[in-house]
Coordinates of C-alpha atoms and ligand atoms in Angstrom, one line a residue:
X1 CA 16.4 -8.7 28.2
X2 CA 16.5 -4.8 28.8
X3 CA 12.3 -3.5 27.5
X4 CA 10.6 -0.3 27.1
X5 CA 7.4 1.1 27.8
X6 CA 5.1 3.2 26.3
X7 CA 1.1 3.5 26.5
X8 CA 0.1 3.5 22.7
X9 CA 3.1 2.3 19.8
X10 CA 2.6 2.9 16.6
X11 CA 4.6 0.8 13.8
X12 CA 5.0 2.8 10.9
X13 CA 5.8 6.5 10.9
X14 CA 3.8 6.7 7.4
X15 CA 1.3 8.7 7.0
X16 CA -1.1 6.4 8.4
X17 CA 1.4 6.8 11.2
X18 CA 2.2 9.9 12.3
X19 CA -1.1 10.8 11.7
X20 CA -2.2 7.6 14.1
X21 CA 0.8 9.5 16.4
X22 CA -0.6 12.5 16.4
X23 CA -4.2 11.9 17.4
X24 CA -3.5 9.5 20.3
X25 CA -0.6 12.6 21.4
X26 CA -3.7 14.8 21.2
X27 CA -5.3 15.9 24.4
X28 CA -4.8 12.5 26.6
X29 CA -1.4 13.1 27.9
X30 CA -0.6 9.2 26.8
X31 CA 2.8 8.3 26.3
X32 CA 3.0 7.4 22.5
X33 CA 5.9 5.7 21.1
X34 CA 6.6 5.8 16.6
X35 CA 8.9 3.2 15.3
X36 CA 10.1 3.0 12.3
X37 CA 12.6 0.8 10.7
X38 CA 14.2 3.9 8.3
X39 CA 14.1 7.4 9.7
X40 CA 10.9 9.2 9.7
X41 CA 10.9 10.8 6.2
X42 CA 12.4 8.2 4.8
X43 CA 8.8 6.0 4.5
X44 CA 7.4 5.5 1.5
X45 CA 3.9 8.2 2.0
X46 CA 6.4 11.1 0.7
X47 CA 7.1 9.2 -2.8
X48 CA 3.2 10.3 -3.1
X49 CA 2.9 12.7 -5.9
X50 CA -0.7 13.0 -7.7
X51 CA -3.4 13.4 -4.9
X52 CA -5.9 13.2 -2.1
X53 CA -10.0 12.7 -2.8
X54 CA -12.0 14.6 -1.4
X55 CA -15.3 16.2 -1.8
X56 CA -14.4 20.3 -1.7
X57 CA -16.6 21.9 -3.7
X58 CA -20.3 20.4 -2.9
X59 CA -21.5 23.9 -4.2
X60 CA -19.9 22.6 -7.4
X61 CA -21.3 19.8 -8.6
X62 CA -19.1 17.0 -6.1
X63 CA -21.1 15.1 -3.2
X64 CA -20.3 12.4 -1.3
X65 CA -22.7 10.1 -2.5
X66 CA -21.0 10.7 -6.6
X67 CA -17.7 10.2 -3.9
X68 CA -18.5 6.8 -2.6
X69 CA -20.5 5.7 -6.0
X70 CA -17.5 6.2 -7.7
X71 CA -15.2 4.7 -5.1
X72 CA -17.3 1.4 -5.2
X73 CA -18.4 0.8 -8.9
X74 CA -14.4 1.7 -8.9
X75 CA -13.7 -1.3 -6.4
X76 CA -15.8 -3.6 -8.6
X77 CA -18.3 -3.4 -5.2
X78 CA -16.5 -5.5 -3.1
X79 CA -16.2 -2.3 -1.1
X80 CA -18.0 -2.6 2.5
X81 CA -20.2 0.2 1.8
X82 CA -20.4 1.3 5.0
X83 CA -17.3 2.0 5.4
X84 CA -17.1 4.5 1.9
X85 CA -19.7 6.8 3.8
X86 CA -17.4 7.2 6.8
X87 CA -14.7 7.8 4.6
X88 CA -16.5 10.0 2.3
X89 CA -17.6 12.1 4.5
X90 CA -14.0 12.6 6.9
X91 CA -11.9 13.0 3.9
X92 CA -12.5 17.0 3.9
X93 CA -12.2 17.2 6.9
X94 CA -9.0 15.5 7.3
X95 CA -7.6 18.3 4.2
X96 CA -9.3 21.5 6.1
X97 CA -7.2 20.8 8.9
X98 CA -3.4 19.6 7.3
X99 CA -4.4 22.9 5.7
X100 CA -4.8 24.2 8.9
X101 CA -0.9 22.9 10.1
X102 CA 0.6 24.7 7.3
X103 CA 0.1 22.4 3.8
X104 CA 1.0 24.4 0.3
X105 CA -1.7 23.3 -1.0
X106 CA -2.0 24.0 -5.0
X107 CA -4.3 26.5 -5.5
X108 CA -7.0 27.7 -8.0
X109 CA -7.3 31.3 -9.2
X110 CA -9.1 32.6 -6.8
X111 CA -7.7 31.4 -3.5
X112 CA -9.3 27.6 -3.1
X113 CA -7.3 25.0 -3.0
X114 CA -6.9 23.2 -6.0
X115 CA -7.9 19.9 -7.2
X116 CA -7.1 17.2 -10.5
X117 CA -9.5 15.2 -12.5
X118 CA -8.4 11.3 -11.3
X119 CA -8.8 8.0 -12.7
X120 CA -12.5 6.7 -11.5
X121 CA -13.5 9.3 -10.3
X122 CA -16.3 11.2 -11.9
X123 CA -15.2 14.8 -10.5
X124 CA -11.9 16.8 -10.4
X125 CA -11.4 16.0 -6.4
X126 CA -7.5 15.4 -6.3
X127 CA -6.1 17.3 -3.9
X128 CA -2.8 18.2 -4.7
X129 CA 0.5 19.8 -4.3
X130 CA 2.6 19.9 -7.4
X131 CA 3.3 16.2 -8.0
X132 CA 4.7 15.8 -4.8
X133 CA 2.1 15.1 -2.7
X134 CA 3.3 12.8 -0.1
X135 CA 6.3 14.7 1.0
X136 CA 4.1 18.2 1.4
X137 CA 1.6 16.0 3.5
X138 CA 4.6 14.2 5.3
X139 CA 6.2 17.1 6.5
X140 CA 3.2 19.5 8.0
X141 CA 2.3 15.6 10.1
X142 CA 6.1 16.0 11.0
X143 CA 5.8 19.6 11.9
X144 CA 3.3 18.8 13.9
X145 CA 4.6 16.4 15.7
X146 CA 6.6 18.4 16.8
X147 CA 4.2 20.4 19.7
X148 CA 4.1 16.4 21.3
X149 CA 6.9 16.0 24.1
X150 CA 4.6 13.2 24.7
X151 CA 6.1 11.1 21.8
X152 CA 9.3 9.8 21.5
X153 CA 10.5 8.0 18.6
X154 CA 13.1 4.6 17.7
X155 CA 13.7 5.2 14.0
X156 CA 15.9 2.5 11.8
X157 CA 14.2 -0.4 14.2
X158 CA 13.1 -3.3 13.1
X159 CA 10.2 -4.5 14.5
X160 CA 10.7 -9.0 14.5
X161 CA 7.2 -9.9 16.5
X162 CA 4.2 -9.3 18.0
X163 CA 3.4 -10.5 21.2
X164 CA 0.0 -11.5 22.2
X165 CA -1.3 -13.1 25.8
X166 CA -5.1 -13.9 26.8
X167 CA -6.3 -12.2 23.1
X168 CA -4.7 -9.1 24.4
X169 CA -1.8 -7.0 23.0
X170 CA 1.2 -6.9 25.1
X171 CA 4.2 -5.4 23.3
X172 CA 6.9 -5.7 20.4
X173 CA 10.2 -7.1 20.1
X174 CA 12.6 -4.5 18.2
X175 CA 16.3 -4.7 16.6
X176 CA 17.9 -1.7 17.0
X177 CA 19.8 -1.0 13.6
X178 CA 22.4 2.3 14.9
X179 CA 22.9 0.2 18.0
X180 CA 22.1 -3.7 17.3
X181 CA 20.2 -3.7 20.5
X182 CA 17.5 -6.2 20.8
X183 CA 14.5 -5.1 23.3
X184 CA 11.5 -5.5 24.1
X185 CA 8.9 -2.8 23.9
X186 CA 5.8 -3.4 26.1
X187 CA 3.2 -1.4 25.8
X188 CA -1.6 -1.0 26.3
X189 CA -2.0 -0.3 22.5
X190 CA -0.6 -1.1 19.2
X191 CA -1.3 0.4 16.4
X192 CA -0.6 -1.4 12.9
X193 CA 1.0 1.4 9.7
X194 CA 4.0 -0.5 7.8
X195 CA 2.4 0.1 5.0
X196 CA 2.2 -2.0 1.4
X197 CA 4.2 -5.0 0.4
X198 CA 5.4 -4.5 -3.5
X199 CA 8.8 -5.2 -3.1
X200 CA 8.1 -9.0 -4.5
X201 CA 6.9 -7.8 -7.5
X202 CA 10.4 -6.7 -9.9
X203 CA 8.5 -4.2 -11.8
X204 CA 6.6 -1.8 -9.0
X205 CA 7.0 1.3 -7.9
X206 CA 7.3 0.7 -4.8
X207 CA 10.5 1.6 -2.0
X208 CA 13.4 -1.2 -1.2
X209 CA 11.7 -0.7 2.1
X210 CA 7.7 -1.8 1.1
X211 CA 8.3 -5.5 2.1
X212 CA 5.2 -5.9 4.3
X213 CA 6.6 -6.4 7.4
X214 CA 3.4 -6.0 9.7
X215 CA 1.7 -8.1 7.7
X216 CA 4.2 -11.5 7.8
X217 CA 4.2 -10.7 11.4
X218 CA 0.4 -10.4 12.5
X219 CA -0.6 -13.4 10.5
X220 CA 1.8 -15.1 12.2
X221 CA 0.4 -14.3 15.3
X222 CA -2.5 -15.5 14.5
X223 CA -4.9 -12.3 13.3
X224 CA -6.0 -12.9 10.2
X225 CA -5.1 -10.9 6.3
X226 CA -7.6 -10.0 4.3
X227 CA -7.9 -9.5 0.1
X228 CA -4.5 -9.9 -0.4
X229 CA -4.9 -11.4 -4.1
X230 CA -6.0 -7.9 -5.1
X231 CA -3.3 -6.5 -6.1
X232 CA -3.5 -3.4 -8.5
X233 CA -0.9 -2.6 -11.0
X234 CA -0.3 1.5 -11.9
X235 CA -0.5 1.6 -15.8
X236 CA 2.5 4.1 -15.9
X237 CA 5.1 3.0 -14.3
X238 CA 8.0 4.4 -16.3
X239 CA 10.3 1.5 -18.1
X240 CA 12.6 0.3 -16.9
X241 CA 13.3 1.6 -13.1
X242 CA 9.5 1.5 -12.3
X243 CA 9.4 4.7 -10.9
X244 CA 5.8 6.1 -11.0
X245 CA 4.7 8.6 -13.7
X246 CA 1.5 9.5 -11.5
X247 CA -1.4 9.3 -13.1
X248 CA -1.9 13.3 -12.7
X249 CA 0.1 13.1 -16.0
X250 CA -3.3 11.4 -16.9
X251 CA -5.6 13.3 -15.2
X252 CA -3.6 17.1 -16.3
X253 CA -4.5 15.4 -19.7
X254 CA -1.6 13.3 -20.9
X255 CA -2.7 10.6 -24.0
X256 CA -1.6 6.9 -23.9
X257 CA -0.7 6.0 -27.4
X258 CA 0.0 2.6 -29.3
X259 CA 3.0 2.2 -32.1
X260 CA 0.6 2.8 -34.5
X261 CA 0.4 6.2 -32.7
X262 CA -3.3 5.7 -31.3
X263 CA -5.3 7.0 -28.4
X264 CA -6.1 2.6 -27.5
X265 CA -8.2 3.4 -24.5
X266 CA -11.2 4.3 -26.6
X267 CA -11.3 0.8 -27.3
X268 CA -11.5 -0.3 -23.9
X269 CA -13.3 2.8 -21.6
X270 CA -14.6 5.3 -24.1
X271 CA -16.6 7.5 -22.0
X272 CA -13.3 7.7 -19.4
X273 CA -11.0 7.0 -22.0
X274 CA -7.1 7.4 -20.2
X275 CA -8.7 8.3 -16.8
X276 CA -11.1 4.8 -15.9
X277 CA -9.9 2.9 -13.2
X278 CA -6.3 1.7 -12.6
X279 CA -7.4 -2.3 -13.6
X280 CA -9.2 -0.9 -16.7
X281 CA -5.9 0.9 -18.0
X282 CA -3.3 -1.8 -17.2
X283 CA -5.4 -4.3 -18.9
X284 CA -6.3 -2.8 -21.8
X285 CA -2.5 -1.8 -22.4
X286 CA -1.1 -5.6 -21.9
X287 CA -3.9 -6.2 -24.1
X288 CA -2.0 -3.9 -27.0
X289 CA 1.2 -5.6 -25.9
X290 CA 0.3 -8.6 -26.5
X291 CA -1.5 -7.9 -29.8
X292 CA 2.3 -6.3 -31.0
X293 CA 1.0 -2.6 -30.8
X294 CA 3.5 -1.7 -28.1
X295 CA 7.3 -0.9 -29.0
X296 CA 9.9 -3.7 -27.8
X297 CA 11.7 -2.7 -24.3
X298 CA 14.9 -3.9 -22.4
X299 CA 14.7 -7.0 -20.7
X300 CA 10.8 -8.1 -22.0
X301 CA 9.9 -4.7 -20.9
X302 CA 7.5 -4.1 -23.7
X303 CA 5.7 -1.0 -23.3
X304 CA 3.1 1.8 -23.9
X305 CA 4.0 5.7 -24.7
X306 CA 2.5 8.3 -22.6
X307 CA 2.1 11.8 -24.2
X308 CA 2.1 15.0 -22.7
X309 CA 3.8 17.2 -25.3
X310 CA -0.1 18.9 -25.8
X311 CA 0.0 20.1 -22.7
X312 CA 2.9 22.5 -22.9
X313 CA 5.9 23.1 -21.1
X314 CA 3.9 26.0 -19.0
X315 CA 1.6 23.4 -17.6
X316 CA 3.8 20.6 -17.3
X317 CA 6.7 22.9 -15.1
X318 CA 3.5 24.0 -13.1
X319 CA 1.8 20.6 -12.7
X320 CA 4.4 18.1 -13.1
X321 CA 7.8 19.5 -12.2
X322 CA 8.3 16.3 -10.7
X323 CA 7.8 13.7 -13.4
X324 CA 9.9 16.3 -15.8
X325 CA 12.6 15.9 -14.0
X326 CA 12.5 12.2 -13.3
X327 CA 12.6 11.5 -16.5
X328 CA 15.2 13.3 -17.7
X329 CA 17.6 12.0 -15.6
X330 CA 16.3 8.5 -15.8
X331 CA 15.6 8.2 -19.3
X332 CA 16.7 11.2 -20.9
X333 CA 13.5 12.1 -22.0
X334 CA 12.4 15.9 -22.1
X335 CA 8.4 14.9 -21.4
X336 CA 7.6 18.4 -23.5
X337 CA 9.7 17.3 -27.0
X338 CA 9.3 13.6 -26.0
X339 CA 6.5 11.0 -24.8
X340 CA 7.4 9.0 -22.5
X341 CA 7.5 5.0 -22.0
X342 CA 5.1 2.8 -19.8
X343 CA 3.4 -0.2 -18.6
X344 CA 1.0 -1.6 -15.8
X345 CA 3.7 -1.7 -12.4
X346 CA 3.3 -3.6 -9.0
X347 CA 1.9 -0.5 -6.7
X348 CA -1.1 -1.3 -4.3
X349 CA -2.1 -4.1 -2.2
X350 CA -6.3 -3.5 -2.0
X351 CA -5.8 -5.9 1.3
X352 CA -4.0 -5.7 4.6
X353 CA -4.4 -6.6 8.4
X354 CA -8.2 -7.7 8.8
X355 CA -10.2 -4.8 10.8
X356 CA -13.9 -3.5 11.6
X357 CA -14.8 0.2 10.5
X358 CA -13.3 0.9 13.6
X359 CA -9.9 -0.4 12.4
X360 CA -9.6 -2.7 15.0
X361 CA -8.4 -6.2 14.9
X362 CA -9.9 -8.8 16.3
X363 CA -7.1 -8.9 19.1
X364 CA -8.0 -6.3 21.6
X365 CA -5.1 -3.6 22.0
X366 CA -4.6 -4.2 18.7
X367 CA -6.0 -1.7 15.2
X368 CA -4.6 -1.3 11.7
X369 CA -4.3 1.6 9.8
X370 CA -3.5 2.8 6.4
X371 CA -1.8 0.1 3.4
X372 CA -1.3 -2.5 5.8
X373 CA -5.0 -2.4 7.1
X374 CA -8.0 -3.5 4.9
X375 CA -10.6 -2.0 6.3
X376 CA -12.5 -2.4 2.9
X377 CA -12.9 0.7 1.8
X378 CA -11.5 -0.1 -1.6
X379 CA -12.7 -3.1 -2.8
X380 CA -11.0 -5.7 -5.5
X381 CA -9.3 -2.2 -7.1
X382 CA -8.6 1.2 -5.6
X383 CA -9.5 4.8 -7.3
X384 CA -6.1 6.7 -7.6
X385 CA -6.0 9.7 -4.4
X386 CA -8.2 7.0 -1.8
X387 CA -5.7 6.1 -0.1
X388 CA -3.6 9.1 1.5
X389 CA -6.8 10.2 1.7
X390 CA -7.4 6.3 4.0
X391 CA -4.8 7.1 5.7
X392 CA -5.0 10.5 7.5
X393 CA -9.0 9.1 7.9
X394 CA -8.1 6.0 9.1
X395 CA -4.9 7.1 11.0
X396 CA -7.0 9.7 12.4
X397 CA -10.4 7.4 14.1
X398 CA -7.1 4.5 15.2
X399 CA -5.8 6.6 17.3
X400 CA -8.5 8.1 18.7
X401 CA -9.7 4.4 19.4
X402 CA -6.7 3.5 20.4
X403 CA -5.3 5.8 23.1
X404 CA -8.9 6.1 24.9
X405 CA -8.3 2.4 25.0
X406 CA -4.8 2.9 26.6
X407 CA -6.7 6.0 29.3
X408 CA -9.1 3.3 30.6
X409 CA -6.5 0.7 30.8
X410 CA -5.0 1.7 34.2
X411 CA -1.8 -0.6 33.4
X412 CA 0.6 -2.0 31.2
X413 CA 0.5 -6.1 30.6
X414 CA 3.0 -7.7 31.5
X415 CA 6.1 -9.1 29.5
X416 CA 6.1 -12.6 28.5
X417 CA 8.3 -14.7 29.6
X418 CA 12.2 -13.7 29.0
X419 CA 12.2 -17.4 27.5
X420 CA 9.4 -16.0 25.0
X421 CA 12.0 -13.0 23.9
X422 CA 14.6 -14.9 23.8
X423 CA 13.7 -18.1 21.9
X424 CA 12.1 -14.3 19.2
X425 CA 16.0 -13.0 19.5
X426 CA 17.1 -16.6 18.8
X427 CA 15.1 -16.6 15.6
X428 CA 16.1 -13.2 14.0
X429 CA 19.6 -13.6 14.7
X430 CA 20.6 -17.5 15.3
X431 CA 18.5 -19.3 11.7
X432 CA 21.3 -18.3 9.8
X433 CA 24.4 -18.9 9.3
X434 CA 27.5 -17.4 7.3
X435 CA 28.3 -20.9 6.2
X436 CA 24.7 -21.6 4.6
X437 CA 24.9 -22.5 0.3
X438 CA 21.5 -19.9 -0.3
X439 CA 21.4 -16.3 -1.0
X440 CA 18.4 -14.3 0.0
X441 CA 19.1 -11.6 -3.0
X442 CA 19.3 -14.5 -5.1
X443 CA 15.9 -15.9 -3.7
X444 CA 13.8 -12.4 -3.5
X445 CA 15.2 -11.6 -7.2
X446 CA 13.5 -15.6 -8.1
X447 CA 10.3 -14.6 -6.2
X448 CA 10.3 -11.2 -8.2
X449 CA 10.3 -12.8 -11.0
X450 CA 8.0 -15.6 -10.7
X451 CA 5.5 -12.7 -9.2
X452 CA 6.0 -10.5 -12.6
X453 CA 5.6 -13.7 -15.1
X454 CA 2.8 -15.6 -13.5
X455 CA 1.4 -13.1 -10.9
X456 CA 0.9 -9.9 -13.1
X457 CA -2.2 -7.9 -14.8
X458 CA -3.7 -11.1 -16.1
X459 CA -3.7 -14.6 -14.2
X460 CA -4.6 -17.9 -15.0
X461 CA -5.2 -21.1 -12.5
X462 CA -2.1 -23.2 -14.3
X463 CA 0.1 -20.4 -13.6
X464 CA -0.6 -19.7 -11.1
X465 CA 0.3 -23.3 -9.5
X466 CA 4.0 -22.9 -10.8
X467 CA 4.2 -19.8 -8.6
X468 CA 2.6 -21.9 -5.6
X469 CA 5.0 -24.2 -5.8
X470 CA 8.0 -22.3 -6.4
X471 CA 7.2 -20.4 -3.7
X472 CA 7.1 -23.9 -1.9
X473 CA 11.0 -24.7 -3.4
X474 CA 11.9 -20.8 -2.0
X475 CA 10.6 -21.4 1.4
X476 CA 12.7 -24.6 1.6
X477 CA 15.1 -22.9 0.6
X478 CA 15.9 -20.4 2.9
X479 CA 16.5 -21.7 6.2
X480 CA 20.1 -22.3 4.0
X481 CA 20.7 -19.1 3.5
X482 CA 24.4 -17.5 3.9
X483 CA 24.4 -14.2 6.5
X484 CA 28.0 -12.9 6.0
X485 CA 28.0 -10.4 8.4
X486 CA 27.6 -11.5 12.0
X487 CA 27.6 -8.5 13.5
X488 CA 23.7 -6.5 14.9
X489 CA 24.8 -2.9 14.2
X490 CA 23.3 -2.0 10.6
X491 CA 23.5 -5.7 9.2
X492 CA 21.1 -4.8 6.4
X493 CA 22.8 -8.6 5.3
X494 CA 20.6 -9.8 8.5
X495 CA 17.6 -7.6 7.5
X496 CA 17.4 -8.6 3.4
X497 CA 17.1 -11.8 5.0
X498 CA 14.2 -11.4 6.9
X499 CA 12.4 -9.5 4.7
X500 CA 12.5 -12.3 2.3
X501 CA 10.6 -14.0 4.7
X502 CA 7.8 -12.2 4.8
X503 CA 7.5 -11.6 1.3
X504 CA 7.7 -14.9 0.8
X505 CA 4.9 -15.9 3.7
X506 CA 2.6 -12.5 2.3
X507 CA 3.4 -14.6 -1.4
X508 CA 1.8 -17.4 -0.3
X509 CA -1.2 -16.0 0.7
X510 CA -1.6 -13.9 -2.9
X511 CA -1.5 -16.9 -4.5
X512 CA -3.3 -18.5 -2.6
X513 CA -6.2 -16.4 -2.2
X514 CA -5.7 -16.0 -5.9
X515 CA -6.1 -19.3 -6.8
X516 CA -9.0 -20.2 -4.8
X517 CA -10.9 -16.5 -6.5
X518 CA -12.5 -18.9 -9.8
X519 CA -14.3 -15.6 -11.4
X520 CA -12.7 -12.1 -12.2
X521 CA -13.3 -8.7 -9.8
X522 CA -11.2 -5.5 -9.8
X523 CA -7.9 -6.6 -10.1
X524 CA -8.0 -10.1 -9.8
X525 CA -8.1 -11.6 -13.1
X526 CA -8.5 -14.6 -13.8
X527 CA -8.3 -15.7 -18.0
X528 CA -9.7 -19.4 -16.9
X529 CA -12.7 -16.9 -15.5
X530 CA -13.2 -14.1 -17.4
X531 CA -16.6 -13.1 -15.6
X532 CA -17.5 -11.8 -12.4
X533 CA -19.5 -13.8 -10.1
X534 CA -21.7 -12.3 -7.6
X535 CA -23.3 -15.4 -6.3
X536 CA -20.3 -17.2 -5.1
X537 CA -17.9 -14.9 -4.9
X538 CA -19.6 -11.3 -3.2
X539 CA -17.1 -11.8 -0.1
X540 CA -13.4 -11.1 1.3
X541 CA -11.5 -13.6 1.6
X542 CA -9.8 -14.2 5.3
X543 CA -6.2 -16.1 5.6
X544 CA -4.7 -17.7 8.6
X545 CA -1.1 -19.1 9.4
X546 CA -1.1 -22.5 10.2
X547 CA 2.8 -24.1 10.1
X548 CA 1.1 -25.8 6.1
X549 CA 0.6 -22.9 4.6
X550 CA -2.6 -20.5 4.9
X551 CA -6.3 -21.6 5.4
X552 CA -8.6 -19.8 4.0
X553 CA -12.1 -18.4 5.3
X554 CA -14.5 -16.0 3.6
X555 CA -17.4 -13.3 4.9
X556 CA -19.3 -11.6 3.7
X557 CA -18.9 -7.9 1.6
X558 CA -21.4 -5.5 3.8
X559 CA -23.5 -3.6 1.1
X560 CA -26.2 -1.4 2.7
X561 CA -26.6 1.7 -1.0
X562 CA -26.1 0.0 -3.9
X563 CA -26.6 -3.5 -5.5
X564 CA -23.8 -4.5 -8.4
X565 CA -24.4 -3.3 -11.6
X566 CA -22.2 -4.1 -14.8
X567 CA -19.2 -2.5 -14.1
X568 CA -18.9 0.1 -17.3
X569 CA -16.9 3.2 -18.9
Ligands
FAD601 C1 5.9 6.2 -6.0 C2 4.5 6.2 -5.7 C3 2.4 7.6 -5.9 C4 1.5 7.1 -4.4 N1 0.9 8.0 -5.2 C5 -0.2 8.1 -3.9 C6 -0.9 9.9 -4.6 O1 -0.9 10.0 -5.5 N2 -2.4 9.5 -4.0 C7 -2.2 8.3 -3.3 O2 -3.8 8.5 -2.5 N3 -1.6 7.7 -3.0 C8 -0.7 7.1 -3.8 N4 0.4 6.3 -3.1 C9 -0.1 4.9 -2.4 C10 0.0 5.8 -1.2 O3 1.6 7.0 -1.0 C11 0.7 4.8 -0.1 O4 -0.7 3.6 -0.3 C12 0.8 5.7 1.5 O5 1.5 6.3 1.4 C13 0.8 4.5 2.7 O6 1.1 4.8 4.2 P1 1.0 4.4 4.7 O7 1.6 4.8 5.9 O8 0.6 3.3 5.3 O9 2.4 3.5 4.4 P2 4.6 3.8 4.7 O10 4.2 4.9 4.2 O11 4.5 2.9 3.1 O12 4.9 3.5 5.8 C14 5.6 2.6 6.8 C15 6.2 2.6 7.5 O13 5.8 1.0 8.6 C16 7.6 1.5 8.4 N5 7.8 0.0 8.8 C17 7.9 -0.6 7.8 N6 7.9 -2.3 8.9 C18 8.8 -2.2 9.5 C19 9.0 -2.8 10.5 N7 9.6 -4.3 10.8 N8 10.1 -2.3 11.8 C20 9.1 -1.1 12.0 N9 9.6 -0.5 11.1 C21 8.7 -0.9 9.7 C22 8.5 1.7 7.3 O14 9.6 1.8 8.2 C23 7.7 2.9 7.6 O15 8.1 3.9 8.3 C24 1.2 6.3 -3.8 C25 2.5 4.8 -3.8 C26 3.4 5.8 -4.4 C27 4.6 4.0 -4.0

C-alpha cells in the first residue's frame, strides 16, 4: 500500500482544523497536512451564523469573570473551571488576530468591533459579521493559510481509521474519493478536528456531512469519549427543514410567541426572556407545544413562532440578511411582515474526544480540538457563540503543542504491518456486497426517527431503553446492507454506509450515558429524574469501546472558582 509522510496531520478543515494548521505551520517549518472529506470551504463551520463570544470592551463593563461565570452557570456547573478561565482570556486575542488577518467584522458607528446579545451571556458579547460569521471566519483563515507553502491539502479524502502503536500515534488510513486510491498517511502528530455528529437526528441544523467520523474512529482506536449524553437542541430550527434561524434573531430583539400570541418565555425565564440559555428555551417551547399552545406542523413538527416584525426592515436587512433570505426561499415567508415557524432542532454535542486542558488525548501524539473534542469548556450546555471561539482558541493551542511535539521527535514512527493496513482496506471495501438486503438510507432514517422520538429535549428511562434496543437491532442489520456501487471513485453509496456505522456507535454511547445519568443537568433533562444531583453526578462520563458496547467510567469536574448553586434566570 502506498503511503505519504507528514510531520503534523490535521484531520478536518473547519475552524478548528484551519486554525490548528496555521499555528502548526507558522514558524515551525514543519510539513503539515490538512485532510477533509469535503472541499475545504464546505466544512460545517461556514454555516455558523450569529457570532463568536469574547470580552472586547472591559472598559465598558464586560470582564473575564463575567464571561467565565456565564459559561459555567450556562453549563450547569459541569464545566472544568480551569478550562473556562483559560478560554475567556484567550478568546479576545483570537478576535483581534482575525481582525489583523482581514476579517470584515460588523462595526459600531464609532468604528469599534460591534457585539450583540446572545443566549445566557449577561453582556452583549458576540462579535459578528452580519449573520454569516462562520463564513467570514473560514474565508479569513483560508486566505491566511495561503501564506504557508509547508501546508499540503487532501480535499475530498475520507479518513477511515487512526492507527496507534505502543500508545503512540503512527498514522491514518485514507480513501481518496476523487481517485479511489486507498493509502496510508504516516505522521508524528495528529489533531482530530472532525466536528459534530448531529446527523443521527432527523430534525437538525447540521450539514449532511456531520456524521461524527472522527469521534467514532477515536473510540474504536481506544480513546475515551466524554460526556456525549449532553446533546444541545437549538430553540429555533426552521420548520420543516431544520435550517438554523440564528440565535442572533433573538439577540437582536426577536420575540418567541405561542398560538395565543403570548411571549411565553416570561413564565420560564423572566429576567432573560428569549435570550435565556438554549436548554431552557428549548424545554419551554416543547412544554408550550405539549400543553396545546403550539401551532400544528407537518409530520408532527408542531411549532412556535419567532417574530421579527417589530425590528423593522432596516435592521433585519442589515443584521439578519441571510435569515430573511432563508425564510423567503425555503418557507415563502418574509420576516419583515410575518413570523417564522420554529421548534427545537438537534444542534451540538457538548461531549467529544476526551482531552486535557491543552487538547491532548491519552495517546502520545494525538490532540483533539473544536466540536469533535471535549475539553470540558461547555459542561452540560454550551452557550451560543462559545463554540466558534473554542475552535479558534483550541485550534491554536493544539496546533502549537502538536508542532512542538513533532519538532522534538526526530523520526516519524514506522507504519504498521502491511497486513494491518490490508485488513482496514478490507473493512472499508469488502464488508458490504451488492447482494445485501438492507438499505443504509433506510437504516439512517430509522436511527433518526428513534433519536428524534426517544432522545429529544426531554428524556425518560423507558424511552432510552427503547432507543438502546432499537440501536442494537440496527447495528445487527448493518452488515447486511447492500452497496450497489462497486467502484471506488466517488462511491457515495459506500461512504454513506461507513457514516451510518459511525453514527450508530455514537448513538449507542449517547443513550447508554443518558440512561446511566439519573439526574437532570443542562441539555440532559430526564422526566423521571427532574433534579440536578451534585452529590452523585457532578462528574464527567467517559465511554470506552468494547465489542459488546460502551463501558462507562467517570472523572470529577474541576471546580476552582464557583461552587454549584441553583440555576435560575
Ligand atoms: C447552522 C449552524 C450555525 C452555527 N452558528 C454558530 C455561531 O453563530 N456561533 C458559534 O459559536 N457556533 C455556531 N455553530 C457551531 C459551530 O459552528 C461549530 O461547532 C464549529 O464550527 C465546528 O467547527 P469544527 O472545526 O469543529 O468542525 P467542522 O466545521 O464541522 O469541520 C469538520 C471537518 O472534519 C472533516 N471530516 C469529518 N470526518 C472526516 C473524515 N472521516 N475524513 C476526513 N475529514 C473528515 C470535514 O470534512 C470537515 O472539514 C453553528 C453550527 C451550525 C450547524
